[in-house]
Amino acid sequence: MMQTPLTLTQMMKRAEQFFPKKQVVSRTANRIHRFTYKQIAERTRRLADSLSKLGVTKSDKVGTLAWNHHRHLEAYFAIPCMGAVLHTINIRLSPQHISYIINHAEDKVLLVDPDLIPILEQCAPELKTVQAYIIMTDEDDVPETTLSPVYQYEKLLQEANPEYQYPKDLNENDPAGMCYTSATTGNPKGVIYTHRGIVLHSLAMGLADTAAISEKDVALTVVPMFHVNAWGMPFAGVWFGTTLVLPGPNFTPKLLAQLIEQERVTITSGVPTIWLGLLKELEEGSYDLSSLRGILCGGSAAPKGMIKTFEQKYKIPFLHAYGMTETSPLALFSSLKSYQEELDYEDRLELRAKQGILVPGLEMKIIGQNGEVTWNGKEMGELCLRGPWIASEYYKDDRSKDAFHDGWLHTGDVVTIDEEGFVKIVDRTKDVIKSGGEWISSVDLENALMAHEAVFEAAVVAVPHERWQERPVACVVLKEAYKDKTTKEELLDYLKPQFAKWWIPDEILFLEAIPKTSVGKFLKMALREQIQNEVLK
Ligand code: AMP
């Protein structure tokens, strides 16, 4: 067989050649834009030309700090196709972490949305490698800013060459993108995606037994483009000629419902928090969402009650999948086998609330205390994965050896697997808190609290939350001398300047002692049970 390189260049080329009339619908702060793939392909070439004029060359990192919109999509292709590396930055990280990852990735140019400029202004004094900022605005002029030098995206495009030629010598193993994942302790860890990995992952997104993305779809990508490449939907969508709908900044459940109705969206993707919000909206307003063939849900476990309400009350099928930043992300997909379709609804629901079976192309093993676990739905072990779209290390990071060894990614997720191969996540090896699909490190919060002069011990645990899925609650044991003098507000005010707003615990509980394991570690499971009733009441 021929060894032709699997690169992103062929994806955009295919959209331009075969689907020039198909559209990208993009909401920005001001309005809804509609571009054909013919236009998007030309704008993408112009962006690549502009970046090369700004000095971006092969392997340079170009960062994006942006919502989901057409300019971000253009960056998704222009940067990798010109041989550079697309670094999508999570806008919800703290300024300290954002500065860290920009410096660690060595971003040369940053593309930023106008409303996110203040975040970069805070980081700018720390940034060591950034040579230019491009503002992705609809306005003719860039807003007043201390960032320098700044360029207006559309002006750069106007002056650029529409016939720009992408380099022909891209290697499929060249880096195309990168994304940082929050670590349980310390700084975020970077994952590099290769062209080959992204192309093969996109094929997997098109399989009939996974998300089945196709030309016939109108795909609303709610999951942020800074979260694992929006689960690969923009790449697969462009390649397959799918109509993409990008919801832009600060969207609400109402706006999502309106977009689904107006654009006749067939598939949409996001974390459970988003869908809980949409359910609430559907209960309050009246929308025609009959165009939807599926809601793709992942990032944390989809609650059974939510799946049931969508399916039984609103007749919207639910697609449950599992993955992580290190896995591009698609790894498991909960699609029933033909003979399982004959089970009762409740039994089917039980199966579909699991994370599913392994996606073709990947390999899996589950390692328990005594080696590989039995497929009995009971024995627990750590899920390990390998395959062409699974990372093999963290980018320039000593912590790689903890997760990557013996040729496998050790996911840190504790799972069971049943006789049919359906995997269920039962817990995490680390007690990280998931809030609105984002991670909060309990250990970082604990360490900060325990640095306060009045605090003897502190443990932070997740409690379930209706809207955000989980929220942090801090349990604090005060030193004797401070017992009557220290307030909850004082400790919260102490944390606020150190963390992003959404990291701050919802509650601080003062306890006499924190339950411990036999080796003196905090027994978080017991602590969760102990506090749950107090917080949830
Ligand atoms: P991230 O790298 O931020 O995408 O987070 C990946 C982690 O999210 C995984 O290691 C799991 O712990 C969790 N996760 C992802 N999808 C699911 C799911 N469908 N059900 C339960 N947990 C999930």
Coordinates of C-alpha atoms and ligand atoms in Angstrom, one line a residue:
M1 CA 0.0 0.0 0.0
M2 CA 1.1 3.6 -0.5
Q3 CA 2.4 5.5 2.5
T4 CA 0.6 8.9 2.0
P5 CA 0.8 11.2 5.0
L6 CA -2.3 11.7 7.1
T7 CA -2.3 15.5 7.5
L8 CA -4.9 18.1 8.3
T9 CA -4.3 19.8 4.9
Q10 CA -6.4 17.2 3.1
M11 CA -9.4 17.9 5.4
M12 CA -9.8 21.5 4.5
K13 CA -9.0 20.8 0.9
R14 CA -11.8 18.2 0.8
A15 CA -14.3 20.7 2.3
E16 CA -13.3 23.2 -0.3
Q17 CA -13.4 20.8 -3.3
F18 CA -16.5 18.8 -2.4
F19 CA -18.6 21.0 -0.1
P20 CA -17.9 24.6 -1.2
K21 CA -21.5 25.5 -0.6
K22 CA -21.9 24.0 2.8
Q23 CA -21.9 26.4 5.7
V24 CA -20.3 27.3 9.0
V25 CA -22.7 29.3 11.2
S26 CA -20.9 31.3 13.7
R27 CA -22.1 33.5 16.6
T28 CA -19.9 36.3 17.8
A29 CA -20.5 39.0 20.3
N30 CA -22.4 41.1 17.7
R31 CA -24.2 38.8 15.3
I32 CA -24.5 35.5 13.5
H33 CA -22.1 35.0 10.6
R34 CA -22.6 32.6 7.8
F35 CA -19.6 31.5 5.7
T36 CA -19.4 28.7 3.1
Y37 CA -16.5 26.3 3.2
K38 CA -15.2 27.9 0.0
Q39 CA -14.9 31.2 2.0
I40 CA -13.6 29.5 5.1
A41 CA -10.9 27.7 3.1
E42 CA -9.7 31.0 1.5
R43 CA -9.8 32.8 4.9
T44 CA -7.8 30.0 6.4
R45 CA -5.1 30.4 3.7
R46 CA -5.0 34.1 4.3
L47 CA -4.6 33.6 8.1
A48 CA -1.7 31.2 7.4
D49 CA -0.1 33.8 5.1
S50 CA -0.6 36.5 7.8
L51 CA 1.0 34.3 10.5
S52 CA 4.0 33.5 8.3
K53 CA 4.4 37.3 7.7
L54 CA 4.5 37.8 11.4
G55 CA 7.4 35.3 11.6
V56 CA 5.6 32.0 12.5
T57 CA 7.5 29.1 11.0
K58 CA 7.5 25.3 11.3
S59 CA 6.9 23.9 14.8
D60 CA 6.3 27.4 16.3
K61 CA 3.4 27.4 18.8
V62 CA 0.5 29.7 18.2
G63 CA -1.9 30.1 21.1
T64 CA -5.7 30.8 21.0
L65 CA -7.7 32.2 23.9
A66 CA -11.1 32.1 22.4
W67 CA -14.7 31.0 22.3
N68 CA -16.2 28.8 19.6
H69 CA -16.5 30.8 16.4
H70 CA -15.4 30.8 12.7
R71 CA -12.2 32.6 13.4
H72 CA -11.2 30.0 15.9
L73 CA -12.1 27.3 13.3
E74 CA -9.8 29.1 10.8
A75 CA -7.0 29.0 13.3
Y76 CA -7.7 25.3 13.9
F77 CA -6.6 24.6 10.3
A78 CA -4.3 27.5 9.3
I79 CA -1.9 26.9 12.1
P80 CA -1.3 23.1 11.7
C81 CA -1.5 23.2 7.9
M82 CA 1.3 25.8 7.8
G83 CA 3.4 23.4 9.9
A84 CA 3.0 25.3 13.2
V85 CA 1.2 24.0 16.4
L86 CA -2.2 25.1 17.5
H87 CA -2.2 25.6 21.2
T88 CA -5.8 26.1 22.5
I89 CA -5.7 27.8 25.9
N90 CA -8.4 27.1 28.5
I91 CA -9.9 30.6 29.3
R92 CA -11.1 29.4 32.7
L93 CA -7.7 28.7 34.2
S94 CA -6.2 31.1 36.7
P95 CA -4.0 33.9 35.3
Q96 CA -1.0 32.1 36.9
H97 CA -1.7 28.8 35.1
I98 CA -2.4 30.6 31.8
S99 CA 1.0 32.4 32.1
Y100 CA 2.6 29.1 33.0
I101 CA 1.3 27.3 30.0
I102 CA 2.0 30.1 27.5
N103 CA 5.6 30.2 28.7
H104 CA 5.9 26.4 28.9
A105 CA 4.5 26.0 25.3
E106 CA 6.6 28.9 24.2
D107 CA 3.8 30.5 22.2
K108 CA 5.1 33.0 19.6
V109 CA 1.8 34.6 18.7
L110 CA -1.5 34.7 20.5
L111 CA -5.0 35.0 18.9
V112 CA -7.5 36.4 21.5
D113 CA -11.1 37.3 21.6
P114 CA -11.8 41.0 22.6
D115 CA -13.7 40.1 25.8
L116 CA -10.8 37.9 26.9
I117 CA -8.1 40.6 26.5
P118 CA -8.2 41.5 30.3
I119 CA -7.0 38.0 31.1
L120 CA -4.0 38.4 28.9
E121 CA -3.3 41.9 30.2
Q122 CA -2.9 40.3 33.6
C123 CA -0.5 37.7 32.3
A124 CA 1.4 39.9 29.9
P125 CA 4.2 41.0 32.3
E126 CA 5.0 37.3 32.9
L127 CA 5.1 36.2 29.2
K128 CA 8.5 35.5 27.9
T129 CA 8.0 34.3 24.3
V130 CA 5.0 36.1 22.8
Q131 CA 5.8 38.5 19.9
A132 CA 2.4 39.5 18.7
Y133 CA -1.3 39.5 19.7
I134 CA -4.1 39.2 17.1
I135 CA -7.5 40.3 18.2
M136 CA -10.4 38.3 16.8
T137 CA -13.0 41.1 16.7
D138 CA -15.9 42.1 14.4
E139 CA -15.1 45.8 15.0
D140 CA -12.9 47.8 12.6
D141 CA -10.5 48.7 15.4
V142 CA -9.0 46.8 18.3
P143 CA -10.1 47.8 21.8
E144 CA -7.9 49.9 24.0
T145 CA -5.3 47.5 25.5
T146 CA -1.9 47.4 27.2
L147 CA -1.0 44.4 25.0
S148 CA 1.6 45.2 22.4
P149 CA 2.0 44.8 19.5
V150 CA -1.6 44.1 18.6
Y151 CA -3.2 43.3 15.2
Q152 CA -6.8 43.2 14.0
Y153 CA -7.6 39.8 12.6
E154 CA -9.8 41.0 9.7
K155 CA -7.3 43.6 8.6
L156 CA -4.5 41.0 8.5
L157 CA -6.7 38.8 6.4
Q158 CA -7.6 41.6 4.0
E159 CA -3.9 42.2 3.3
A160 CA -3.0 38.6 3.0
N161 CA -2.5 36.3 0.0
P162 CA -5.6 34.2 -0.8
E163 CA -3.5 31.8 -2.9
Y164 CA -1.1 31.0 0.0
Q165 CA 0.3 27.5 -0.5
Y166 CA 0.7 25.2 2.6
P167 CA 4.0 23.4 2.8
K168 CA 3.9 20.1 0.9
D169 CA 6.5 18.4 3.2
L170 CA 4.4 18.0 6.3
N171 CA 5.1 14.7 8.1
E172 CA 2.0 13.0 9.6
N173 CA 3.9 12.6 12.9
D174 CA 4.5 16.3 13.1
P175 CA 2.8 18.1 16.0
A176 CA -0.5 19.8 14.9
G177 CA -2.0 20.8 18.2
M178 CA -1.6 20.9 21.9
C179 CA -3.8 21.2 24.9
Y180 CA -3.0 21.4 28.7
T181 CA -4.9 19.4 31.2
S182 CA -5.3 20.4 34.8
A183 CA -3.1 18.4 37.1
T184 CA -4.1 17.2 40.6
T185 CA -1.2 19.1 42.0
G186 CA 1.0 21.8 40.5
N187 CA 0.9 23.1 37.0
P188 CA -1.2 21.9 34.1
K189 CA 0.3 19.2 31.8
G190 CA 0.6 19.6 28.1
V191 CA -0.5 17.0 25.5
I192 CA 0.7 17.2 21.9
Y193 CA -1.6 16.0 19.1
T194 CA 0.0 14.9 15.8
H195 CA -1.6 15.3 12.4
R196 CA -1.9 11.5 12.1
G197 CA -3.6 11.2 15.5
I198 CA -6.1 13.9 14.6
V199 CA -6.9 12.4 11.2
L200 CA -7.4 8.9 12.6
H201 CA -9.5 10.2 15.5
S202 CA -11.7 12.1 13.1
L203 CA -12.3 8.9 11.2
A204 CA -13.4 7.3 14.5
M205 CA -15.9 10.2 15.1
G206 CA -17.5 9.2 11.8
L207 CA -18.2 5.6 12.6
A208 CA -21.8 4.5 12.6
D209 CA -21.4 3.0 16.1
T210 CA -19.8 6.1 17.6
A211 CA -20.9 9.7 16.9
A212 CA -21.5 8.9 13.2
I213 CA -20.6 12.5 12.2
S214 CA -21.5 13.0 8.5
E215 CA -22.2 15.5 5.7
K216 CA -25.9 15.2 6.5
D217 CA -25.3 16.6 10.0
V218 CA -25.7 20.0 11.4
A219 CA -23.4 19.9 14.3
L220 CA -23.6 22.4 17.2
T221 CA -20.3 22.3 19.0
V222 CA -21.0 23.4 22.6
V223 CA -18.0 21.8 24.2
P224 CA -15.3 24.6 24.1
M225 CA -12.7 24.6 21.4
F226 CA -10.1 24.9 24.2
H227 CA -11.3 21.6 25.7
V228 CA -9.6 18.7 23.8
N229 CA -10.2 20.2 20.4
A230 CA -13.9 20.4 21.1
W231 CA -13.8 16.6 21.1
G232 CA -12.6 16.6 17.5
M233 CA -15.9 17.8 16.1
P234 CA -14.4 20.7 14.1
F235 CA -11.8 18.5 12.5
A236 CA -14.3 15.7 11.6
G237 CA -17.0 18.2 10.6
V238 CA -14.8 20.1 8.1
W239 CA -13.4 16.9 6.6
F240 CA -16.9 15.4 6.1
G241 CA -18.6 18.6 4.9
T242 CA -20.8 18.8 8.0
T243 CA -22.6 22.1 8.6
L244 CA -21.0 23.4 11.8
V245 CA -22.8 25.7 14.2
L246 CA -20.5 27.5 16.6
P247 CA -22.2 29.2 19.6
G248 CA -19.8 31.9 20.4
P249 CA -19.2 33.8 23.7
N250 CA -21.2 33.6 26.9
F251 CA -24.1 31.5 25.5
T252 CA -27.1 30.6 27.7
P253 CA -29.3 27.4 27.6
K254 CA -31.9 29.6 26.0
L255 CA -29.6 30.6 23.2
L256 CA -28.6 26.9 22.6
A257 CA -32.3 25.9 22.4
Q258 CA -32.9 28.7 19.9
L259 CA -29.9 27.8 17.8
I260 CA -30.9 24.1 17.7
E261 CA -34.4 25.1 16.6
Q262 CA -33.4 27.8 14.1
E263 CA -30.5 25.9 12.5
R264 CA -32.2 22.5 12.6
V265 CA -29.2 21.0 14.5
T266 CA -29.0 17.2 14.3
I267 CA -26.1 16.6 16.7
T268 CA -24.6 18.5 19.6
S269 CA -21.8 17.9 22.1
G270 CA -21.1 19.0 25.6
V271 CA -20.7 18.0 29.3
P272 CA -23.6 17.0 31.5
T273 CA -23.8 20.5 33.2
I274 CA -24.7 22.0 29.8
W275 CA -27.5 19.4 29.3
L276 CA -28.9 19.9 32.8
G277 CA -29.1 23.6 31.9
L278 CA -30.9 22.9 28.6
L279 CA -33.4 20.6 30.4
K280 CA -34.3 23.4 32.7
E281 CA -34.8 25.7 29.7
L282 CA -37.0 23.1 28.0
E283 CA -39.1 22.9 31.0
E284 CA -39.7 26.7 31.0
G285 CA -40.0 27.5 27.3
S286 CA -41.4 25.8 24.2
Y287 CA -38.9 24.8 21.5
D288 CA -39.0 22.5 18.5
L289 CA -35.9 20.3 18.9
S290 CA -37.2 17.5 16.7
S291 CA -34.2 17.9 14.3
L292 CA -31.8 16.4 16.9
R293 CA -30.7 12.9 16.3
G294 CA -28.5 12.9 19.3
I295 CA -26.9 14.7 22.2
L296 CA -23.3 13.7 22.6
C297 CA -22.4 13.8 26.3
G298 CA -19.0 13.1 28.0
G299 CA -16.5 14.7 30.4
S300 CA -18.2 13.4 33.4
A301 CA -20.8 10.7 33.9
A302 CA -24.2 11.4 32.4
P303 CA -26.8 10.9 35.1
K304 CA -29.4 8.3 34.3
G305 CA -32.3 10.5 35.2
M306 CA -31.1 13.1 32.7
I307 CA -30.7 10.6 29.9
K308 CA -34.2 9.3 30.6
T309 CA -35.9 12.8 30.7
F310 CA -34.3 13.7 27.3
E311 CA -35.3 10.5 25.7
Q312 CA -38.7 9.8 27.2
K313 CA -40.1 13.4 27.6
Y314 CA -38.4 15.2 24.8
K315 CA -37.7 12.2 22.4
I316 CA -34.1 13.2 22.0
P317 CA -31.6 10.3 21.9
F318 CA -28.6 10.5 24.1
L319 CA -25.1 9.4 23.2
H320 CA -22.7 8.8 26.1
A321 CA -19.0 8.7 25.5
Y322 CA -15.8 8.8 27.5
G323 CA -12.4 10.3 26.9
M324 CA -9.7 12.6 28.2
T325 CA -7.3 15.2 27.1
E326 CA -4.7 12.5 26.7
T327 CA -6.9 10.5 24.4
S328 CA -7.9 13.1 21.8
P329 CA -10.5 12.4 23.5
L330 CA -12.8 9.6 22.1
A331 CA -12.0 6.2 23.7
L332 CA -15.2 4.6 24.9
F333 CA -18.7 4.9 23.4
S334 CA -21.9 3.6 24.9
S335 CA -23.7 2.3 21.8
L336 CA -25.9 -0.8 22.4
K337 CA -25.3 -4.0 20.4
S338 CA -28.2 -5.1 18.2
Y339 CA -29.4 -7.8 20.6
Q340 CA -29.2 -5.5 23.6
E341 CA -31.8 -3.2 21.9
E342 CA -34.3 -5.9 22.8
L343 CA -33.8 -5.4 26.6
D344 CA -36.3 -3.4 28.7
Y345 CA -35.8 0.3 28.7
E346 CA -34.5 0.4 32.2
D347 CA -31.9 -2.3 31.4
R348 CA -30.9 -0.4 28.3
L349 CA -30.6 2.8 30.3
E350 CA -28.4 1.1 32.8
L351 CA -26.0 0.1 30.0
R352 CA -26.1 3.4 28.3
A353 CA -25.3 5.3 31.5
K354 CA -22.0 3.3 31.5
Q355 CA -19.2 4.8 29.5
G356 CA -19.4 2.1 26.9
I357 CA -17.2 -0.2 24.8
L358 CA -13.8 0.5 23.3
V359 CA -13.7 2.5 20.1
P360 CA -12.2 0.6 17.1
G361 CA -8.5 1.4 16.6
L362 CA -7.6 1.5 20.3
E363 CA -6.5 -1.2 22.8
M364 CA -7.5 -1.4 26.4
K365 CA -6.6 -3.3 29.6
I366 CA -7.9 -2.9 33.1
I367 CA -5.4 -3.6 35.9
G368 CA -6.7 -4.5 39.3
Q369 CA -4.9 -5.6 42.4
N370 CA -4.3 -9.1 41.0
G371 CA -3.5 -8.2 37.4
E372 CA -6.2 -7.9 34.6
V373 CA -9.7 -7.8 36.1
T374 CA -12.4 -10.3 35.2
W375 CA -15.2 -9.1 32.9
N376 CA -17.9 -9.4 35.6
G377 CA -19.0 -5.9 36.1
K378 CA -17.7 -6.1 39.7
E379 CA -13.9 -6.3 39.9
M380 CA -12.3 -2.8 39.8
G381 CA -9.1 -1.8 38.2
E382 CA -7.4 1.1 36.5
L383 CA -8.3 1.7 32.9
C384 CA -5.2 1.7 30.6
L385 CA -5.3 2.6 26.9
R386 CA -3.1 2.7 23.9
G387 CA -3.5 3.5 20.2
P388 CA -2.8 6.0 17.4
W389 CA -4.6 8.9 19.0
I390 CA -3.5 8.3 22.6
A391 CA -0.7 10.5 23.9
S392 CA 2.6 8.8 24.6
E393 CA 3.9 11.5 27.1
Y394 CA 3.3 14.9 28.6
Y395 CA 5.0 17.7 26.8
K396 CA 8.4 18.4 28.4
D397 CA 7.2 17.2 31.8
D398 CA 8.8 14.9 34.4
R399 CA 5.3 13.8 35.5
S400 CA 5.0 11.8 32.3
K401 CA 6.4 8.7 33.9
D402 CA 3.5 8.5 36.4
A403 CA 0.9 8.1 33.7
F404 CA 2.8 6.6 30.8
H405 CA 4.7 3.4 31.3
D406 CA 5.0 -0.1 29.7
G407 CA 3.6 1.4 26.4
W408 CA 0.2 2.3 28.0
L409 CA -1.5 5.4 29.3
H410 CA -2.6 4.8 32.8
T411 CA -5.8 6.9 32.9
G412 CA -6.2 7.3 36.7
D413 CA -9.8 6.2 36.3
V414 CA -11.0 3.2 38.3
V415 CA -13.5 1.1 36.3
T416 CA -15.4 -2.1 36.1
I417 CA -16.1 -4.0 32.9
D418 CA -19.1 -6.3 32.4
E419 CA -19.4 -9.6 30.4
E420 CA -20.4 -7.6 27.2
G421 CA -17.3 -5.3 27.5
F422 CA -19.2 -2.2 28.8
V423 CA -16.8 -0.2 31.0
K424 CA -18.2 1.8 33.9
I425 CA -16.2 4.5 35.7
V426 CA -16.6 4.0 39.5
D427 CA -14.2 6.6 40.9
R428 CA -11.0 8.4 40.2
T429 CA -7.7 7.5 41.7
K430 CA -7.2 11.1 42.5
D431 CA -9.9 13.1 44.2
V432 CA -10.1 15.8 41.7
I433 CA -13.3 17.9 41.7
K434 CA -15.3 18.4 38.5
S435 CA -17.2 21.6 38.3
G436 CA -19.0 22.4 35.1
G437 CA -16.8 20.0 33.2
E438 CA -13.6 21.7 34.5
W439 CA -11.2 20.3 37.1
I440 CA -10.5 21.8 40.5
S441 CA -7.5 20.4 42.4
S442 CA -8.6 19.6 46.0
V443 CA -4.9 19.3 46.9
D444 CA -4.0 22.8 45.7
L445 CA -6.9 24.3 47.7
E446 CA -5.9 22.3 50.8
N447 CA -2.3 23.4 50.5
A448 CA -3.4 27.0 50.3
L449 CA -5.7 26.7 53.2
M450 CA -3.1 24.9 55.3
A451 CA -0.7 27.8 54.7
H452 CA -3.1 30.1 56.6
E453 CA -1.9 30.8 60.2
A454 CA -5.1 29.8 61.8
V455 CA -5.5 26.4 60.0
F456 CA -4.4 23.2 61.5
E457 CA -5.7 20.8 58.8
A458 CA -7.9 21.2 55.7
A459 CA -9.4 18.7 53.3
V460 CA -11.4 19.7 50.2
V461 CA -13.9 17.3 48.7
A462 CA -16.5 17.4 46.0
V463 CA -20.2 17.5 46.8
P464 CA -22.8 16.9 44.1
H465 CA -24.3 20.1 42.7
E466 CA -27.4 20.5 40.5
R467 CA -26.0 22.9 38.0
W468 CA -22.2 22.4 38.2
Q469 CA -22.3 18.7 38.8
E470 CA -19.8 19.0 41.6
R471 CA -18.5 21.9 43.8
P472 CA -15.7 22.0 46.3
V473 CA -16.4 22.2 50.0
A474 CA -13.5 22.7 52.4
C475 CA -13.4 21.1 55.8
V476 CA -11.1 22.9 58.2
V477 CA -9.7 22.2 61.6
L478 CA -8.6 25.4 63.3
K479 CA -5.6 25.6 65.6
E480 CA -6.8 25.9 69.3
A481 CA -5.7 29.5 69.6
Y482 CA -7.7 30.6 66.7
K483 CA -10.9 28.7 67.4
D484 CA -13.2 31.6 68.3
K485 CA -11.5 34.2 66.2
T486 CA -11.5 32.8 62.6
T487 CA -14.5 33.1 60.3
K488 CA -15.5 31.4 57.1
E489 CA -15.4 34.8 55.3
E490 CA -11.9 35.4 56.4
L491 CA -10.6 32.1 54.9
L492 CA -12.6 32.6 51.6
D493 CA -11.1 36.2 51.2
Y494 CA -7.7 34.7 51.8
L495 CA -8.2 32.1 49.0
K496 CA -9.8 34.5 46.4
P497 CA -6.6 36.2 45.1
Q498 CA -4.9 32.9 44.8
F499 CA -7.4 31.0 42.5
A500 CA -9.8 31.4 39.6
K501 CA -13.2 32.5 40.9
W502 CA -14.9 29.1 40.2
W503 CA -12.2 27.3 42.3
I504 CA -13.3 29.0 45.5
P505 CA -15.2 26.5 47.7
D506 CA -18.9 27.0 48.1
E507 CA -18.7 26.3 51.8
I508 CA -16.2 26.0 54.6
L509 CA -17.1 23.7 57.4
F510 CA -15.2 23.8 60.7
L511 CA -14.6 20.3 62.1
E512 CA -13.0 19.0 65.2
A513 CA -11.0 16.4 63.2
I514 CA -10.7 15.0 59.7
P515 CA -11.1 11.3 59.3
K516 CA -7.9 9.5 58.3
T517 CA -6.8 6.3 56.8
S518 CA -4.5 3.9 58.6
V519 CA -1.5 5.6 57.1
G520 CA -2.7 9.0 58.1
K521 CA -4.1 10.2 54.8
F522 CA -7.4 12.1 54.7
L523 CA -10.2 9.6 54.3
K524 CA -12.1 11.6 51.7
M525 CA -14.8 9.0 51.1
A526 CA -15.8 9.1 54.7
L527 CA -15.5 12.9 54.8
R528 CA -17.8 13.2 51.8
E529 CA -20.4 11.1 53.5
Q530 CA -20.1 13.0 56.7
I531 CA -20.6 16.4 55.2
Q532 CA -23.0 15.7 52.4
N533 CA -26.2 16.0 54.4
E534 CA -25.0 19.2 56.0
V535 CA -24.2 20.9 52.7
L536 CA -27.0 19.6 50.6
K537 CA -29.9 20.4 53.0
Ligands
AMP1 P1 -10.4 15.9 30.7 O1 -9.0 15.5 30.4 O2 -10.6 17.2 31.3 O3 -11.3 15.7 29.5 O4 -11.0 14.9 31.8 C1 -10.9 13.5 31.6 C2 -11.5 12.8 32.7 O5 -12.9 13.0 32.8 C3 -11.5 11.3 32.6 O6 -10.2 10.8 33.1 C4 -12.6 10.8 33.5 O7 -12.3 10.8 34.9 C5 -13.6 11.9 33.3 N1 -14.7 11.5 32.2 C6 -14.6 11.8 30.9 N2 -15.7 11.3 30.3 C7 -16.5 10.7 31.3 C8 -17.7 10.0 31.3 N3 -18.5 9.8 30.3 N4 -18.1 9.5 32.5 C9 -17.4 9.7 33.7 N5 -16.2 10.4 33.7 C10 -15.8 10.8 32.5

